[in-house]
Short mmCIF file of C-alpha atoms and ligand atoms in Angstrom, two decimals:
data_model
loop_
_atom_site.label_atom_id
_atom_site.label_comp_id
_atom_site.label_asym_id
_atom_site.label_seq_id
_atom_site.Cartn_x
_atom_site.Cartn_y
_atom_site.Cartn_z
CA UNK A 1 93.90 107.88 108.52
CA UNK A 2 90.90 106.80 105.52
CA UNK A 3 90.44 103.22 105.14
CA UNK A 4 92.96 101.55 102.63
CA UNK A 5 91.10 102.17 98.87
CA UNK A 6 91.62 98.40 98.18
CA UNK A 7 88.94 97.98 100.72
CA UNK A 8 86.41 100.88 99.68
CA UNK A 9 86.84 101.22 96.22
CA UNK A 10 85.43 97.30 95.48
CA UNK A 11 82.43 97.99 98.44
CA UNK A 12 80.03 100.58 96.35
CA UNK A 13 77.01 98.12 95.89
CA UNK A 14 73.96 100.12 95.31
CA UNK A 15 74.83 103.43 93.59
CA UNK A 16 71.75 105.81 93.75
CA UNK A 17 69.03 104.87 91.32
CA UNK A 18 65.45 106.61 91.09
CA UNK A 19 63.09 104.13 91.72
CA UNK A 20 59.04 104.41 90.81
CA UNK A 21 58.11 105.75 94.32
CA UNK A 22 59.75 108.85 93.37
CA UNK A 23 57.39 109.62 90.70
CA UNK A 24 54.42 107.98 92.34
CA UNK A 25 51.17 110.02 92.77
CA UNK A 26 50.57 109.63 96.04
CA UNK A 27 52.86 107.63 98.48
CA UNK A 28 53.35 103.96 97.65
CA UNK A 29 52.63 101.64 100.36
CA UNK A 30 55.22 99.00 101.53
CA UNK A 31 54.58 95.71 103.98
CA UNK A 32 58.30 96.36 105.26
CA UNK A 33 60.82 99.10 105.11
CA UNK A 34 64.41 98.68 107.13
CA UNK A 35 66.23 101.54 107.79
CA UNK A 36 69.99 101.46 107.25
CA UNK A 37 72.16 99.18 104.85
CA UNK A 38 74.80 97.87 107.52
CA UNK A 39 75.20 94.47 108.64
CA UNK A 40 72.12 94.14 110.61
CA UNK A 41 69.55 95.99 108.17
CA UNK A 42 70.77 93.82 105.06
CA UNK A 43 70.32 90.45 106.90
CA UNK A 44 67.24 91.33 108.24
CA UNK A 45 66.32 91.82 104.76
CA UNK A 46 67.65 88.77 103.38
CA UNK A 47 65.52 86.94 105.68
CA UNK A 48 62.54 88.03 105.13
CA UNK A 49 63.36 88.24 101.41
CA UNK A 50 64.26 84.79 101.59
CA UNK A 51 60.60 83.83 103.32
CA UNK A 52 59.10 85.76 100.27
CA UNK A 53 58.11 88.57 102.20
CA UNK A 54 58.54 91.17 100.29
CA UNK A 55 61.16 94.29 102.10
CA UNK A 56 62.98 97.35 101.20
CA UNK A 57 65.83 98.73 102.42
CA UNK A 58 66.84 102.13 102.73
CA UNK A 59 70.21 103.61 103.47
CA UNK A 60 71.65 106.85 103.54
CA UNK A 61 75.54 105.50 101.65
CA UNK A 62 75.93 103.78 98.40
CA UNK A 63 77.80 101.07 99.77
CA UNK A 64 79.72 99.58 102.55
CA UNK A 65 82.89 99.89 103.66
CA UNK A 66 82.15 103.12 106.49
CA UNK A 67 85.51 102.46 108.52
CA UNK A 68 87.25 99.37 110.23
CA UNK A 69 84.83 98.36 112.29
CA UNK A 70 83.92 94.50 113.48
CA UNK A 71 86.27 92.02 112.58
CA UNK A 72 85.56 88.83 115.52
CA UNK A 73 82.10 86.76 113.75
CA UNK A 74 80.75 83.60 116.00
CA UNK A 75 79.74 80.76 115.28
CA UNK A 76 76.20 82.05 115.92
CA UNK A 77 76.42 84.46 113.68
CA UNK A 78 77.86 82.23 111.28
CA UNK A 79 75.10 79.44 111.77
CA UNK A 80 72.45 81.80 111.05
CA UNK A 81 74.66 83.22 107.88
CA UNK A 82 74.91 79.61 106.60
CA UNK A 83 70.66 79.86 107.20
CA UNK A 84 70.89 82.37 104.55
CA UNK A 85 73.55 81.16 102.10
CA UNK A 86 76.09 83.00 102.46
CA UNK A 87 78.18 81.62 105.80
CA UNK A 88 81.03 79.77 103.19
CA UNK A 89 82.49 82.80 101.28
CA UNK A 90 82.69 84.09 104.65
CA UNK A 91 84.24 80.99 106.13
CA UNK A 92 86.14 80.64 102.97
CA UNK A 93 87.79 84.31 103.30
CA UNK A 94 87.61 84.31 106.91
CA UNK A 95 90.89 83.65 109.49
CA UNK A 96 89.51 80.70 111.75
CA UNK A 97 90.61 80.93 115.28
CA UNK A 98 89.36 79.47 118.82
CA UNK A 99 92.44 79.99 121.07
CA UNK A 100 92.86 83.25 123.17
CA UNK A 101 96.20 84.06 125.66
CA UNK A 102 95.78 86.45 128.03
CA UNK A 103 99.14 87.78 129.34
CA UNK A 104 99.66 90.35 132.39
CA UNK A 105 103.17 92.14 131.46
CA UNK A 106 104.81 89.42 129.30
CA UNK A 107 103.80 86.33 131.66
CA UNK A 108 100.91 84.55 130.08
CA UNK A 109 98.13 83.82 132.85
CA UNK A 110 95.10 82.40 131.02
CA UNK A 111 94.73 80.53 127.89
CA UNK A 112 91.07 79.15 127.05
CA UNK A 113 89.89 77.15 124.16
CA UNK A 114 86.13 78.58 122.94
CA UNK A 115 85.20 75.71 121.07
CA UNK A 116 86.86 72.72 122.74
CA UNK A 117 84.93 69.66 120.95
CA UNK A 118 85.31 68.60 117.43
CA UNK A 119 82.99 67.72 114.92
CA UNK A 120 80.92 71.46 114.98
CA UNK A 121 80.36 73.18 111.32
CA UNK A 122 81.60 76.35 112.16
CA UNK A 123 84.34 78.00 114.34
CA UNK A 124 84.12 79.66 117.53
CA UNK A 125 85.04 82.75 115.52
CA UNK A 126 86.19 83.59 112.06
CA UNK A 127 87.96 87.01 111.64
CA UNK A 128 86.74 88.80 108.50
CA UNK A 129 86.59 92.85 108.01
CA UNK A 130 83.50 94.21 108.78
CA UNK A 131 83.31 95.58 105.53
CA UNK A 132 83.69 91.69 103.07
CA UNK A 133 80.93 90.65 105.79
CA UNK A 134 78.65 93.53 104.57
CA UNK A 135 79.57 92.64 100.99
CA UNK A 136 78.72 88.63 101.04
CA UNK A 137 75.70 89.77 102.72
CA UNK A 138 74.87 91.97 99.62
CA UNK A 139 76.17 89.40 97.45
CA UNK A 140 73.77 86.99 98.42
CA UNK A 141 70.82 89.24 97.96
CA UNK A 142 71.68 89.87 94.48
CA UNK A 143 71.77 85.83 94.01
CA UNK A 144 68.31 85.87 95.95
CA UNK A 145 66.79 88.91 93.83
CA UNK A 146 67.64 86.95 90.83
CA UNK A 147 65.74 84.17 91.99
CA UNK A 148 62.99 86.02 92.63
CA UNK A 149 63.00 86.89 96.52
CA UNK A 150 61.32 90.26 97.04
CA UNK A 151 64.29 92.66 98.33
CA UNK A 152 65.07 96.02 97.31
CA UNK A 153 68.14 98.19 98.29
CA UNK A 154 67.94 101.91 97.81
CA UNK A 155 71.32 103.58 97.93
CA UNK A 156 71.64 107.42 98.95
CA UNK A 157 68.13 107.46 100.37
CA UNK A 158 68.62 109.01 103.88
CA UNK A 159 65.02 108.61 106.23
CA UNK A 160 64.41 112.58 107.73
CA UNK A 161 61.11 111.97 109.41
CA UNK A 162 59.02 109.40 110.45
CA UNK A 163 55.52 109.59 111.74
CA UNK A 164 53.79 107.00 113.64
CA UNK A 165 50.15 105.56 112.68
CA UNK A 166 48.04 103.22 114.09
CA UNK A 167 48.85 100.65 111.38
CA UNK A 168 51.56 102.19 109.46
CA UNK A 169 54.42 104.54 109.77
CA UNK A 170 54.91 107.01 106.80
CA UNK A 171 58.59 108.18 105.92
CA UNK A 172 60.67 110.77 104.39
CA UNK A 173 63.11 110.42 102.27
CA UNK A 174 65.79 112.64 100.97
CA UNK A 175 68.07 111.62 97.92
CA UNK A 176 69.99 113.83 95.53
CA UNK A 177 67.16 114.00 93.68
CA UNK A 178 64.81 115.83 96.53
CA UNK A 179 62.34 114.10 98.56
CA UNK A 180 59.75 111.53 98.55
CA UNK A 181 57.10 109.89 101.38
CA UNK A 182 56.52 106.20 101.53
CA UNK A 183 54.34 103.99 103.79
CA UNK A 184 55.43 101.26 105.46
CA UNK A 185 53.15 98.71 107.74
CA UNK A 186 56.15 97.73 109.16
CA UNK A 187 59.47 99.48 110.08
CA UNK A 188 62.55 97.94 111.31
CA UNK A 189 65.21 100.48 112.25
CA UNK A 190 68.83 98.85 111.90
CA UNK A 191 70.29 102.79 111.82
CA UNK A 192 72.94 101.89 113.92
CA UNK A 193 73.86 103.69 117.17
CA UNK A 194 73.15 107.07 116.76
CA UNK A 195 69.77 105.96 115.16
CA UNK A 196 68.39 108.67 113.61
CA UNK A 197 64.81 107.03 114.11
CA UNK A 198 65.02 106.47 117.79
CA UNK A 199 65.35 110.57 117.90
CA UNK A 200 62.94 111.14 116.19
CA UNK A 201 60.51 108.74 117.55
CA UNK A 202 61.88 110.54 121.28
CA UNK A 203 62.85 106.79 122.23
CA UNK A 204 65.16 105.97 125.57
CA UNK A 205 68.44 104.81 125.07
CA UNK A 206 69.80 103.82 128.67
CA UNK A 207 73.07 103.15 130.02
CA UNK A 208 76.50 104.95 130.17
CA UNK A 209 79.35 106.01 128.39
CA UNK A 210 83.19 104.37 129.61
CA UNK A 211 85.84 107.01 129.94
CA UNK A 212 88.73 105.78 128.17
CA UNK A 213 89.80 105.95 124.46
CA UNK A 214 91.29 102.41 122.44
CA UNK A 215 93.32 103.63 119.41
CA UNK A 216 93.02 100.92 116.75
CA UNK A 217 95.67 100.29 113.92
CA UNK A 218 95.01 97.90 111.02
CA UNK A 219 98.45 96.68 109.27
CA UNK A 220 99.72 94.85 106.67
CA UNK A 221 102.67 92.60 108.26
CA UNK A 222 103.93 89.49 106.43
CA UNK A 223 105.75 88.89 109.30
CA UNK A 224 104.73 85.45 110.91
CA UNK A 225 106.03 86.30 114.45
CA UNK A 226 102.20 85.89 115.96
CA UNK A 227 99.79 83.18 115.63
CA UNK A 228 96.18 83.13 114.62
CA UNK A 229 95.13 83.27 118.04
CA UNK A 230 93.47 86.25 120.13
CA UNK A 231 96.12 87.22 121.75
CA UNK A 232 95.54 90.43 125.18
CA UNK A 233 98.36 92.17 127.60
CA UNK A 234 97.32 93.77 130.76
CA UNK A 235 99.88 96.45 131.21
CA UNK A 236 102.73 95.75 128.59
CA UNK A 237 106.08 95.87 129.55
CA UNK A 238 105.75 97.54 126.10
CA UNK A 239 104.03 100.49 127.60
CA UNK A 240 102.12 101.48 124.34
CA UNK A 241 99.33 101.07 125.93
CA UNK A 242 97.41 100.19 129.32
CA UNK A 243 95.79 97.01 128.25
CA UNK A 244 96.69 95.86 124.05
CA UNK A 245 94.99 93.54 121.76
CA UNK A 246 95.91 91.44 118.48
CA UNK A 247 94.16 89.70 116.03
CA UNK A 248 94.82 88.75 112.97
CA UNK A 249 92.33 89.70 109.61
CA UNK A 250 92.48 88.05 105.94
CA UNK A 251 95.02 90.06 102.84
CA UNK A 252 97.84 89.70 106.09
CA UNK A 253 96.23 92.53 107.77
CA UNK A 254 96.73 92.50 111.96
CA UNK A 255 94.06 94.81 113.77
CA UNK A 256 96.52 96.26 116.89
CA UNK A 257 93.63 98.17 119.90
CA UNK A 258 95.87 99.87 122.02
CA UNK A 259 93.72 101.56 125.92
CA UNK A 260 95.34 104.82 125.45
CA UNK A 261 92.91 106.91 128.27
CA UNK A 262 90.30 108.92 128.63
CA UNK A 263 91.66 113.01 128.46
CA UNK A 264 93.95 112.33 125.00
CA UNK A 265 94.29 114.98 122.19
CA UNK A 266 92.66 112.82 119.19
CA UNK A 267 94.42 114.50 116.34
CA UNK A 268 97.94 114.39 117.67
CA UNK A 269 97.35 111.29 118.29
CA UNK A 270 96.27 109.79 115.30
CA UNK A 271 99.34 111.62 113.75
CA UNK A 272 101.52 108.33 112.06
CA UNK A 273 104.65 108.90 113.27
CA UNK A 274 102.47 108.54 116.82
CA UNK A 275 100.07 105.87 115.32
CA UNK A 276 103.81 103.95 114.54
CA UNK A 277 105.75 105.09 117.56
CA UNK A 278 103.22 102.75 119.73
CA UNK A 279 103.45 99.85 117.02
CA UNK A 280 107.43 99.71 117.17
CA UNK A 281 107.35 99.55 120.81
CA UNK A 282 105.32 96.47 120.54
CA UNK A 283 106.50 95.19 117.51
CA UNK A 284 110.26 96.43 117.44
CA UNK A 285 112.09 97.98 115.03
CA UNK A 286 112.45 95.88 112.41
CA UNK A 287 109.16 94.56 111.53
CA UNK A 288 108.13 96.19 108.48
CA UNK A 289 104.21 97.00 108.37
CA UNK A 290 101.59 99.39 106.61
CA UNK A 291 99.65 100.80 108.05
CA UNK A 292 96.07 100.80 106.68
CA UNK A 293 93.74 102.37 109.03
CA UNK A 294 93.76 104.12 112.09
CA UNK A 295 91.16 105.16 114.67
CA UNK A 296 90.38 106.02 118.05
CA UNK A 297 87.24 104.99 119.46
CA UNK A 298 85.56 105.21 123.24
CA UNK A 299 82.86 102.96 124.40
CA UNK A 300 78.87 102.89 125.63
CA UNK A 301 76.69 100.27 127.24
CA UNK A 302 72.89 101.17 126.44
CA UNK A 303 69.92 99.57 125.32
CA UNK A 304 66.40 100.29 124.56
CA UNK A 305 64.01 99.65 127.37
CA UNK A 306 61.79 97.89 124.44
CA UNK A 307 62.74 97.41 121.12
CA UNK A 308 59.35 96.99 119.45
CA UNK A 309 56.76 100.06 119.54
CA UNK A 310 54.22 99.24 117.72
CA UNK A 311 54.84 98.13 114.35
CA UNK A 312 58.16 99.77 114.52
CA UNK A 313 61.21 97.37 115.38
CA UNK A 314 64.63 98.24 116.60
CA UNK A 315 67.82 96.12 115.78
CA UNK A 316 71.22 96.08 116.23
CA UNK A 317 73.14 98.65 117.35
CA UNK A 318 69.81 101.08 117.32
CA UNK A 319 68.60 99.05 119.92
CA UNK A 320 72.05 98.01 122.33
CA UNK A 321 75.37 99.03 122.09
CA UNK A 322 78.15 97.01 124.21
CA UNK A 323 82.22 97.18 124.24
CA UNK A 324 83.62 96.01 121.26
CA UNK A 325 85.82 93.67 123.16
CA UNK A 326 83.41 90.46 123.54
CA UNK A 327 82.30 91.20 120.14
CA UNK A 328 78.98 90.73 120.94
CA UNK A 329 78.53 94.13 118.67
CA UNK A 330 77.50 92.96 114.74
CA UNK A 331 77.10 89.59 116.35
CA UNK A 332 73.97 90.43 118.19
CA UNK A 333 72.42 92.54 115.76
CA UNK A 334 72.54 88.76 113.83
CA UNK A 335 70.91 87.13 116.31
CA UNK A 336 67.97 90.43 116.32
CA UNK A 337 67.53 89.66 112.73
CA UNK A 338 67.67 85.96 113.26
CA UNK A 339 64.40 86.75 116.14
C1 FAD B 1 85.82 99.44 116.86
C2 FAD B 1 84.99 98.32 116.71
C3 FAD B 1 85.25 97.06 116.53
C4 FAD B 1 84.21 96.54 116.70
N1 FAD B 1 84.15 94.84 116.36
C5 FAD B 1 83.60 93.85 116.54
C6 FAD B 1 83.73 92.88 116.53
O1 FAD B 1 85.02 92.39 116.37
N2 FAD B 1 82.89 92.02 116.71
C7 FAD B 1 81.40 92.24 116.29
O2 FAD B 1 80.39 91.59 116.43
N3 FAD B 1 81.01 94.09 116.89
C8 FAD B 1 81.90 94.81 116.72
N4 FAD B 1 81.96 96.11 116.73
C9 FAD B 1 80.43 96.49 116.30
C10 FAD B 1 80.19 96.35 115.10
O3 FAD B 1 80.58 96.85 114.36
C11 FAD B 1 78.41 97.06 115.25
O4 FAD B 1 77.94 96.67 115.75
C12 FAD B 1 77.68 96.58 113.46
O5 FAD B 1 78.01 97.86 112.82
C13 FAD B 1 76.14 97.19 113.83
O6 FAD B 1 75.53 96.85 112.29
P1 FAD B 1 74.26 97.63 112.67
O7 FAD B 1 73.62 97.09 110.97
O8 FAD B 1 73.04 97.63 113.47
O9 FAD B 1 74.94 99.17 112.37
P2 FAD B 1 75.50 100.30 111.07
O10 FAD B 1 76.59 99.33 110.92
O11 FAD B 1 75.81 101.31 111.88
O12 FAD B 1 74.73 100.58 110.72
C14 FAD B 1 73.42 101.48 109.96
C15 FAD B 1 73.64 101.62 108.39
O13 FAD B 1 72.42 103.24 108.92
C16 FAD B 1 72.47 103.83 108.13
N5 FAD B 1 71.86 104.73 108.05
C17 FAD B 1 71.75 105.81 109.67
N6 FAD B 1 70.96 106.92 109.40
C18 FAD B 1 70.14 106.44 108.47
C19 FAD B 1 68.90 107.13 108.00
N7 FAD B 1 68.53 107.76 108.43
N8 FAD B 1 68.43 107.15 106.49
C20 FAD B 1 69.21 105.70 106.56
N9 FAD B 1 69.73 105.07 106.44
C21 FAD B 1 70.65 105.60 107.76
C22 FAD B 1 74.11 103.68 108.24
O14 FAD B 1 74.14 104.64 107.03
C23 FAD B 1 74.75 102.65 107.96
O15 FAD B 1 74.94 102.07 106.93
C24 FAD B 1 83.10 96.83 116.22
C25 FAD B 1 82.65 98.48 116.57
C26 FAD B 1 83.53 99.16 116.66
C27 FAD B 1 83.67 100.86 116.82
#
């Protein structure tokens, strides 16, 4: 089911524009090129640009919001975002939480407080839809550019080929107006879990796929029947999933994540009536909600043996992929940018 238009339309933040490099007689050389305008590519560009290091981001889309993915952003990510100057809007928009509860069927078996001390600037976690997290990073780039930070983002610029030379790489970039080539002293690959650059360079990605599927449903629900805590059920009595996870997000949206098994008919499971059947079993027949997103994911735990290959550095999902459960994907990628 497509992401709610209210999320998508606002987030077309860097539409394609022809660049001078496309008309240059010879490929232009850049000190740093970041491939991928996901959260990690933009965070990396901000970090470098704020230090005065010229950085060019190439992204094959024109903005953010390619689906509902991360929601939990950790204290450490907020601390890093604070250094970039954009933690404020994240914290203002995000739903703050420190507490979690774990249930077996209907019985609470464990609870935890991820930040039992007073006096910290940031909470253990905020819940914030990934498109908002990315939007605040891009908005900070725009501010930094206005203050002279040498950051450029080019939308609809897809890297199609890379040639690795001793002290630089040569990139072939596809645009709506044809291909062009540029040189990069340093290349940072933030091109996501499927990393085309990793494949182009023939590099490994070791680990395994977990044979299970998870159905996520983001629903808009005005009911206050759940507190602002992370709730997780093993074998819940509603039987809508082998396990179920519930998180509150901004805009009265809740993330429900059902473990539905490996061997499922995805098209069938994603039919609205079937998603609602699970939600109704969990929430009860009287709770009204609007379905704003649903999708099925499986997860892998993989990493590259080395993240640096000469003058090419891999970061974020391109370098390592983990299960969404520990909320470590984007959060660990933020630490890559910081490193
Ligand atoms: C259901 C789900 C829930 C999750 N929950 C959490 C959570 O709560 N907390 C958390 O920290 N993480 C979570 N994650 C993980 C998080 O979404 C990812 O770790 C994060 O998006 C990785 O960011 P990235 O910038 O490395 O890659 P991506 O976000 O995948 O961005 C890669 C970018 O590269 C671009 N690109 C790809 N190829 C090219 C090319 N050839 N040329 C130019 N551009 C290219 C893509 O278009 C994209 O814009 C979740 C993931 C899922 C699926």
